[in-house]
Each structure stands twice: as C-alpha cells, then as structure tokens.
XYZ file of C-alpha atoms in Angstrom:
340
model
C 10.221 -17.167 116.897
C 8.364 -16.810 113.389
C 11.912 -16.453 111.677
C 13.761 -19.538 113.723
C 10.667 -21.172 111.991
C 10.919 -20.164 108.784
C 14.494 -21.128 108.715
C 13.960 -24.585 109.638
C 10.693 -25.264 106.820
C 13.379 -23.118 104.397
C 16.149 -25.898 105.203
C 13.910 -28.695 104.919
C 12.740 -27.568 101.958
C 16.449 -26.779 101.142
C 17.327 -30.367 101.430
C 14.031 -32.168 99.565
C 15.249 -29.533 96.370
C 18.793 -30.772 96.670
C 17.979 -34.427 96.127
C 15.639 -33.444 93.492
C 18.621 -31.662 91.855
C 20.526 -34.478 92.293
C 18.522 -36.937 90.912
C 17.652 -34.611 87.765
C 21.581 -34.238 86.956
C 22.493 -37.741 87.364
C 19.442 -38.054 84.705
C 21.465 -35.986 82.253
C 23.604 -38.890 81.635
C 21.484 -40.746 79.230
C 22.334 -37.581 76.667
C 25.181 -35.864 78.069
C 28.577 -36.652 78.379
C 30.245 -37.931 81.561
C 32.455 -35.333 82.197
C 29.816 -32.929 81.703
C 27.355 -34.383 84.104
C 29.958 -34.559 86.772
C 31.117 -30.729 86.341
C 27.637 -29.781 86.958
C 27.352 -32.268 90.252
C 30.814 -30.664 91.523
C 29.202 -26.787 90.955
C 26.013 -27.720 92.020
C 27.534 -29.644 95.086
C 29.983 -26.692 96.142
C 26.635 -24.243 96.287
C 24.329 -26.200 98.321
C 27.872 -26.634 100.599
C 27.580 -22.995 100.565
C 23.645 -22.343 100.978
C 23.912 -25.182 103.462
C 26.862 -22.725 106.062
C 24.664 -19.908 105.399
C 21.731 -21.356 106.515
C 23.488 -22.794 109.881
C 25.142 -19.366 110.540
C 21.793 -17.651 110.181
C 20.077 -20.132 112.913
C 22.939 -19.706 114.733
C 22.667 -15.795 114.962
C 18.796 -16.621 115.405
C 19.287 -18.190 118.365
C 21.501 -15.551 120.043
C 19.283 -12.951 119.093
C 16.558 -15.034 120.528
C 18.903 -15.222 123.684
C 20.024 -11.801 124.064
C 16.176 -10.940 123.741
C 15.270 -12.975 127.118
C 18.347 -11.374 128.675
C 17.236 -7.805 127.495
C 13.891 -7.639 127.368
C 12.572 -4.943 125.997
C 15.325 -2.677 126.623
C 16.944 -0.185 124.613
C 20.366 -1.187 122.632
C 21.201 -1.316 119.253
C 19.030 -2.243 116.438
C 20.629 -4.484 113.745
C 19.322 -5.671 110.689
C 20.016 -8.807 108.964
C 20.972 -9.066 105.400
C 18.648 -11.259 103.717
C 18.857 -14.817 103.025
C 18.657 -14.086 99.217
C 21.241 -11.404 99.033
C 23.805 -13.880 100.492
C 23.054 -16.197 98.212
C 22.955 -14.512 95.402
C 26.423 -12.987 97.012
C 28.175 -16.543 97.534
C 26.884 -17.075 93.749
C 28.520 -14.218 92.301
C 32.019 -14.872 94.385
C 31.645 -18.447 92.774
C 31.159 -16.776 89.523
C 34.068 -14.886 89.464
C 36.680 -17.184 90.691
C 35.622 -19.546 87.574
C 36.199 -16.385 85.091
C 39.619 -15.662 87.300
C 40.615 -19.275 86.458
C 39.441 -19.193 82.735
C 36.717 -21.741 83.355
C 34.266 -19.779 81.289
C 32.139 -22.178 80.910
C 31.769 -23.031 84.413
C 31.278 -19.006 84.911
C 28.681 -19.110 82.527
C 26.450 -22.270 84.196
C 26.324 -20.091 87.441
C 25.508 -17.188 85.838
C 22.781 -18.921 83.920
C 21.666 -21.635 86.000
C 22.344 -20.537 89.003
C 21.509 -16.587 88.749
C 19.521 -17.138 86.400
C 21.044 -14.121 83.983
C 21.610 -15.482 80.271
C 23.002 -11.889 79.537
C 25.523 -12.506 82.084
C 26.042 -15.857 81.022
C 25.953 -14.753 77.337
C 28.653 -12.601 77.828
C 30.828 -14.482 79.898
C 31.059 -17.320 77.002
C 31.696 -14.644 74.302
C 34.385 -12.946 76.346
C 36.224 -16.692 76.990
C 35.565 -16.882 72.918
C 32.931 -19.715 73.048
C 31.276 -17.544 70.568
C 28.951 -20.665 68.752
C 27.533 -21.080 72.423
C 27.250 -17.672 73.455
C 25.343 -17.203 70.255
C 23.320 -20.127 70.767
C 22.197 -17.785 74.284
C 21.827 -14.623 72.349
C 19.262 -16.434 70.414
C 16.941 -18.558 72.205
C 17.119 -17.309 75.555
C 17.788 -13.497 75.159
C 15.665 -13.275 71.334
C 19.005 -10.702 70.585
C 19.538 -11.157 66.914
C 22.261 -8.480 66.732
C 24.231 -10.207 69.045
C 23.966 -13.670 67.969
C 24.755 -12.617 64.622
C 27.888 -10.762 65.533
C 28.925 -14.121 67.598
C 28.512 -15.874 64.502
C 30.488 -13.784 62.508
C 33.178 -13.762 65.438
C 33.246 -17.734 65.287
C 33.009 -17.786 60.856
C 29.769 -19.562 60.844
C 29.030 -16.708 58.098
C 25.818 -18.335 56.752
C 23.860 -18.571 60.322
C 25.242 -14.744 60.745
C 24.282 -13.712 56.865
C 20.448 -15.354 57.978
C 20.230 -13.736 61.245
C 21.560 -9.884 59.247
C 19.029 -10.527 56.722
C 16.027 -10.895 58.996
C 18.107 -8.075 60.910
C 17.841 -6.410 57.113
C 21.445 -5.510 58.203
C 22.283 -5.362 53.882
C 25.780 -3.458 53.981
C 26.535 -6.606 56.519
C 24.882 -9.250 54.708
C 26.885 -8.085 51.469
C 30.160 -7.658 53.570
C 29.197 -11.370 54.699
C 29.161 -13.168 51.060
C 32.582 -11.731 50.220
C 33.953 -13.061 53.093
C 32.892 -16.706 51.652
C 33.485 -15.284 47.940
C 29.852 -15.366 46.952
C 30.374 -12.161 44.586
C 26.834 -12.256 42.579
C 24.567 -11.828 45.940
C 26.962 -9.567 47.983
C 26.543 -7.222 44.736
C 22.802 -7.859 44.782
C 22.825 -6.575 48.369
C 25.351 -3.931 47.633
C 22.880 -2.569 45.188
C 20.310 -2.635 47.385
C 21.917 -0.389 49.287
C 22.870 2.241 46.783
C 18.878 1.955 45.717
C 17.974 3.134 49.097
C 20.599 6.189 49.047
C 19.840 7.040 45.475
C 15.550 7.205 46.789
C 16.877 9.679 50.289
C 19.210 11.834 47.807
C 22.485 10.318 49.770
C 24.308 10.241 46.168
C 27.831 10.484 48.169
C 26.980 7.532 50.307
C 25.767 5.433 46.873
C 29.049 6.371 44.811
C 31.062 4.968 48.324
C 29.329 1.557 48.221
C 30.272 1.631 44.329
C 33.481 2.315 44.898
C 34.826 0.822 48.147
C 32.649 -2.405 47.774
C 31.532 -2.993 44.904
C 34.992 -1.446 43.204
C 33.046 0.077 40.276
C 34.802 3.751 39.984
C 32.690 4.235 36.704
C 29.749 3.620 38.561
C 30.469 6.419 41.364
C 31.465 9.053 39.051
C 28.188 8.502 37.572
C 25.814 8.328 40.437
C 27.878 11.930 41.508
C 27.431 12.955 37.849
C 23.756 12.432 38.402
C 23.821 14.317 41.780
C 25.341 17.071 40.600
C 22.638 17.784 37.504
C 20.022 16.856 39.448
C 20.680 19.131 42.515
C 20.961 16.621 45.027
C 23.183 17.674 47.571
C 25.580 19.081 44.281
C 28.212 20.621 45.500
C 29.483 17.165 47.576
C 28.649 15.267 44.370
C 30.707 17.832 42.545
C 33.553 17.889 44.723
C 33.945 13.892 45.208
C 33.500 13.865 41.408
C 36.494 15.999 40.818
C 38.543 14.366 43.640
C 38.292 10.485 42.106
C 39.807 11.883 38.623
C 43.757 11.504 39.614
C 44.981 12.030 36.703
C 46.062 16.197 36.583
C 45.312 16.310 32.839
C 42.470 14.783 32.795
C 40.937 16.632 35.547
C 41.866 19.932 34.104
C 39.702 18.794 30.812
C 36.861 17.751 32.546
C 37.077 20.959 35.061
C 36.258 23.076 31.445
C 33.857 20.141 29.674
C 31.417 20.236 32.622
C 31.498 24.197 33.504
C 30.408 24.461 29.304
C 27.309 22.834 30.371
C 26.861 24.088 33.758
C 23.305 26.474 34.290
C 23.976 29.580 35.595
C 22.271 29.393 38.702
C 24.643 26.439 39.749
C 27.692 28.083 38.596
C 28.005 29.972 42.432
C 28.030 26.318 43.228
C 31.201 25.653 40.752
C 32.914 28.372 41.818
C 32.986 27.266 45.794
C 34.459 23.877 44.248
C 37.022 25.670 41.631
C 38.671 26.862 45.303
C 39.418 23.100 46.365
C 40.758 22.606 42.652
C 43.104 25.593 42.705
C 44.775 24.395 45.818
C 45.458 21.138 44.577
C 47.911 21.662 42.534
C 49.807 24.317 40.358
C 48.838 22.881 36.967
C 44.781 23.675 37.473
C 45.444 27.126 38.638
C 45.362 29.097 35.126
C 42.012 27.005 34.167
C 40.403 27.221 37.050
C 41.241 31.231 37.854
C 39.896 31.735 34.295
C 36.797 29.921 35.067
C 36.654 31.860 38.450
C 36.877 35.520 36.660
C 34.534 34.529 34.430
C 31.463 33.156 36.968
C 32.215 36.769 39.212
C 32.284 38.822 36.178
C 28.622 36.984 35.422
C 27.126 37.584 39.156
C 28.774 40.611 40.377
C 26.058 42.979 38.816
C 23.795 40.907 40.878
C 25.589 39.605 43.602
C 28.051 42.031 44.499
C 29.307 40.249 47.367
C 31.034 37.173 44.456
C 33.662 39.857 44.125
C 35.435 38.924 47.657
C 36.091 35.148 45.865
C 39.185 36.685 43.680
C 41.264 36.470 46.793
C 40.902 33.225 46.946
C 42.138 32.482 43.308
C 45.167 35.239 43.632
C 45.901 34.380 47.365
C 49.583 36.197 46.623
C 47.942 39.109 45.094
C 48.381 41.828 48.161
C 47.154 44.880 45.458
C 43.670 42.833 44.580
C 42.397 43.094 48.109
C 43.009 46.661 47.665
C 40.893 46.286 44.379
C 38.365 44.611 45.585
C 37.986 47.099 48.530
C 38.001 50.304 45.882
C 35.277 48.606 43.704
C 33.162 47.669 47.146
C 33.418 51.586 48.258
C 32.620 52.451 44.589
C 30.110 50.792 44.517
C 28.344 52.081 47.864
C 28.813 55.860 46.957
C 26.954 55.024 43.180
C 24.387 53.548 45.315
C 24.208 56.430 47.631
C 24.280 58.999 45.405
C-alpha cells in the first residue's frame, strides 16, 4: 500500500515537473533559435512519453501484486523483486541515447547524455566522436575542468590559439611549440623549443636536447654540439658519442673526426670509445682500417690493467678465425704467470 502511494505523489509530481520543463524550454526562445528550441521539446516530449508508460506499467503490476496478495495471503510462492523506478529510467534514457548516435544525431545523443543523464563525459565524448570538436571542447572545459582534453579538441577543430593557451597553462611546451608552427609563428615555437632543450640539458637528457634541435628546431649544428658537450662532460657519453658519430653522413668526414676526437679523448673514457669504434666498423668498409687502428691501440693501453679488453679484437677482425685462438693463448698465458 506504501508503494501504490508513492507512485501516485511520484506521478503527480511527475506531471507538475513536466509543465515546469515545458514552460522553461519554450522560454529558451527569446535567445535560442527556433529549431533548436523545438528539438529539445521533441526529446524532452518523447522521455516524459516514456517515464509516463513506465510509471502506468509499474501501478499496473502494483495493483496485481496487491491482488495476488489478498488471494494468497501469506502463503509461500515466489518472491520477485522489482527493478527500480530509476534504473528504468535511466535504461529508457540510454536506449534513447543510442538510437540518436545510431542515426548520427550526435548532438541529440549528446543533450540526453548531458541533460538528461546528467554525464558531460558521456556527452563530451559523444560530440567529439560525431566531430563537433569546438562544442565538445566547450564541455571539456567548463563542465568537466579537463584541460587536456579541451585542448586536444581544439587542436582537432584548428582553433590553435585557444589550444596553444589551454597547453601553456597545461605547460605542455613541446605542444605549445608544435602549435605555433602549425600557424607559422617561428620566433615563439623556437622560444618554447628552447625551453625544452633547457630542461634536458639541467636532467643530463643531452640525446633528447640534440632531437628537439634537430627534428624541430632543424639546427644539426646545434645537436652535434649539445652531444659534443655530453660526451666531454660525461653525461650519459657513450649515447652522445654514438648519435654524434651517426649525424656525420659524409664517410670522409666521419673517418677525420673518428681520429680528431680520439687525439683528445682522456684515457679513462677511451673504454667508452672503443664500445662506439664497434658501431663505426660495421658501418661501412672505408672506417675499418682507422677505426681497427684506434681499437689496437686503446687494448694495447688497458690490457695490462684490464685484461679482459683483449676479447674486443674479435670484434674488429670478425673474419679472423686464428685471433680467437690468440686471444685464448694470451688469456691461458696469462693465468699460468699469475699462478706461478
């Protein structure tokens, strides 16, 4: 008896809220469109349709439960357990939903979403996936406070500025800079740029600040010289080495800088120059002889020291069967002297 009451209070109240609605819409004419005001009437119209069978249905089934009770008693039978009011709803809402995005009314998806489930994420999403990307930015922003996402929706749609102000407060820079070239504004996306090679210079990423350099800034000069700097200042030195030597294309040239900067090399980085001489020899036949040379000479500096160095000649003779025979005489050699 309490729930046959509460359904009736819930439709009257039902019915005062859908005149209210009413009202309020046909108020949105004095600043929206006509054809906007009436889309919402024929959404909002098919939903109370829809609350409104529910609601009739569930009194319905009240009142033969109420029925069957009399005729039962107190008996035993089965128990069964309505779904509630709210999860119907909210079911009828989502079927509604999903037809719209079926048709391609996106929009319409969205306003039920939003209004109706009240679930700007949902909503959000559903504009950005019809590509209404100005309005689904527009929901990123003041409803949902997402930055990220209202900035990428910006991007998506070209409104670069509102996207370059949202990555800035973001402090997004690599994005803000990729953001002025796309509108040609060279002098700040450099500024930002720089930024960014600031940072990775200050956290020892030298690899990271000669990429910006050279990919988006296209300053080669610049990257060999932030890897030049790596390397002689021991930050992370042999990937600074080895990207150094890979940007110089030129065989020639390479092979004259491979001898310049092993002149001036310290001798405790020179195990470090020898594991890069093994990408050099491999790349091609013309760097072999300089960089085999080089090779002999580091392991003829360590081996008193570092015995071990003498297993890198295979790597500089890989055709050489009768030096891994050599190197495994001088290894035994070696042992017995230290044994005896």
């Amino acid at each position: 008896m309490n729930r046959q009451k509460f359904i009736d209070k819930f439709m009257a109240a039902f019915f005062i809220l859908v005149i209210i609605k009413v009202i309020g819409i046909l108020a949105q004419l004095f600043h929206q469109s006509f054809w906007s005001v009436i889309g919402t009437l024929v959404i909002f119209a098919i939903v109370a349709f829809i609350i409104f069978i529910v609601l009739i249905r569930l009194e319905d089934k009240e009142k033969e439960k109420q029925a069957s009770g009399r005729k039962g008693g107190a008996g035993g039978g089965n128990f069964y357990l309505e779904p509630s009011l709210f999860d119907k709803i909210r079911s009828k809402y989502e079927d509604l939903a999903q037809k719209y995005i079926d048709e391609k009314d996106y929009k319409r998806a969205a306003k039920v979403y939003m209004n109706l489930l009240r679930d700007h994420y949902r909503g959000a999403q559903t504009l950005e996936d019809g590509g209404f990307y100005n309005e689904a930015a527009v929901i990123y922003l003041k409803k949902l406070k997402n930055k990220s996402e209202a900035a990428s929706c910006y991007e998506r749609a070209k409104q670069y500025r509102k996207a370059i102000d949202l990555y800035k407060e973001l402090e997004q820079k690599e994005k803000v800079g990729d953001l002025y070239i796309e509108i040609h504004d060279i002098k700040n996306a450099h500024t930002y740029y720089q930024m960014i090679v600031d940072d990775y210079v200050n956290n020892n990423q030298m690899v990271k600040a000669s990429l910006i350099y050279r990919k988006k800034m296209e300053t080669p000069e610049a990257a060999q010289q932030i890897l030049l700097k790596g390397w002689e200042e021991n930050k992370d030195a042999f990937n600074c080495l080895n990207n150094y030597f890979a940007n110089i294309f030129d065989v020639k040239k390479l092979d004259s800088e491979i001898q310049n900067l092993y002149k001036k090399t310290p001798s405790d980085k020179k195990n470090i120059y020898l594991e890069a001489l093994k990408y050099e020899f491999k790349k091609d036949e013309k760097l072999q002889s300089t960089t085999r040379n080089i090779a002999y000479e580091i392991i003829a500096e360590k081996v008193n020291t570092h015995s071990e160095i003498v297993n890198e000649l295979k790597h500089f003779n890989p055709k050489d069967e009768i030096i891994l025979k050599d190197i495994s005489r001088f290894k035994t050699g070696r042992n017995k002297m230290f044994r005896n």
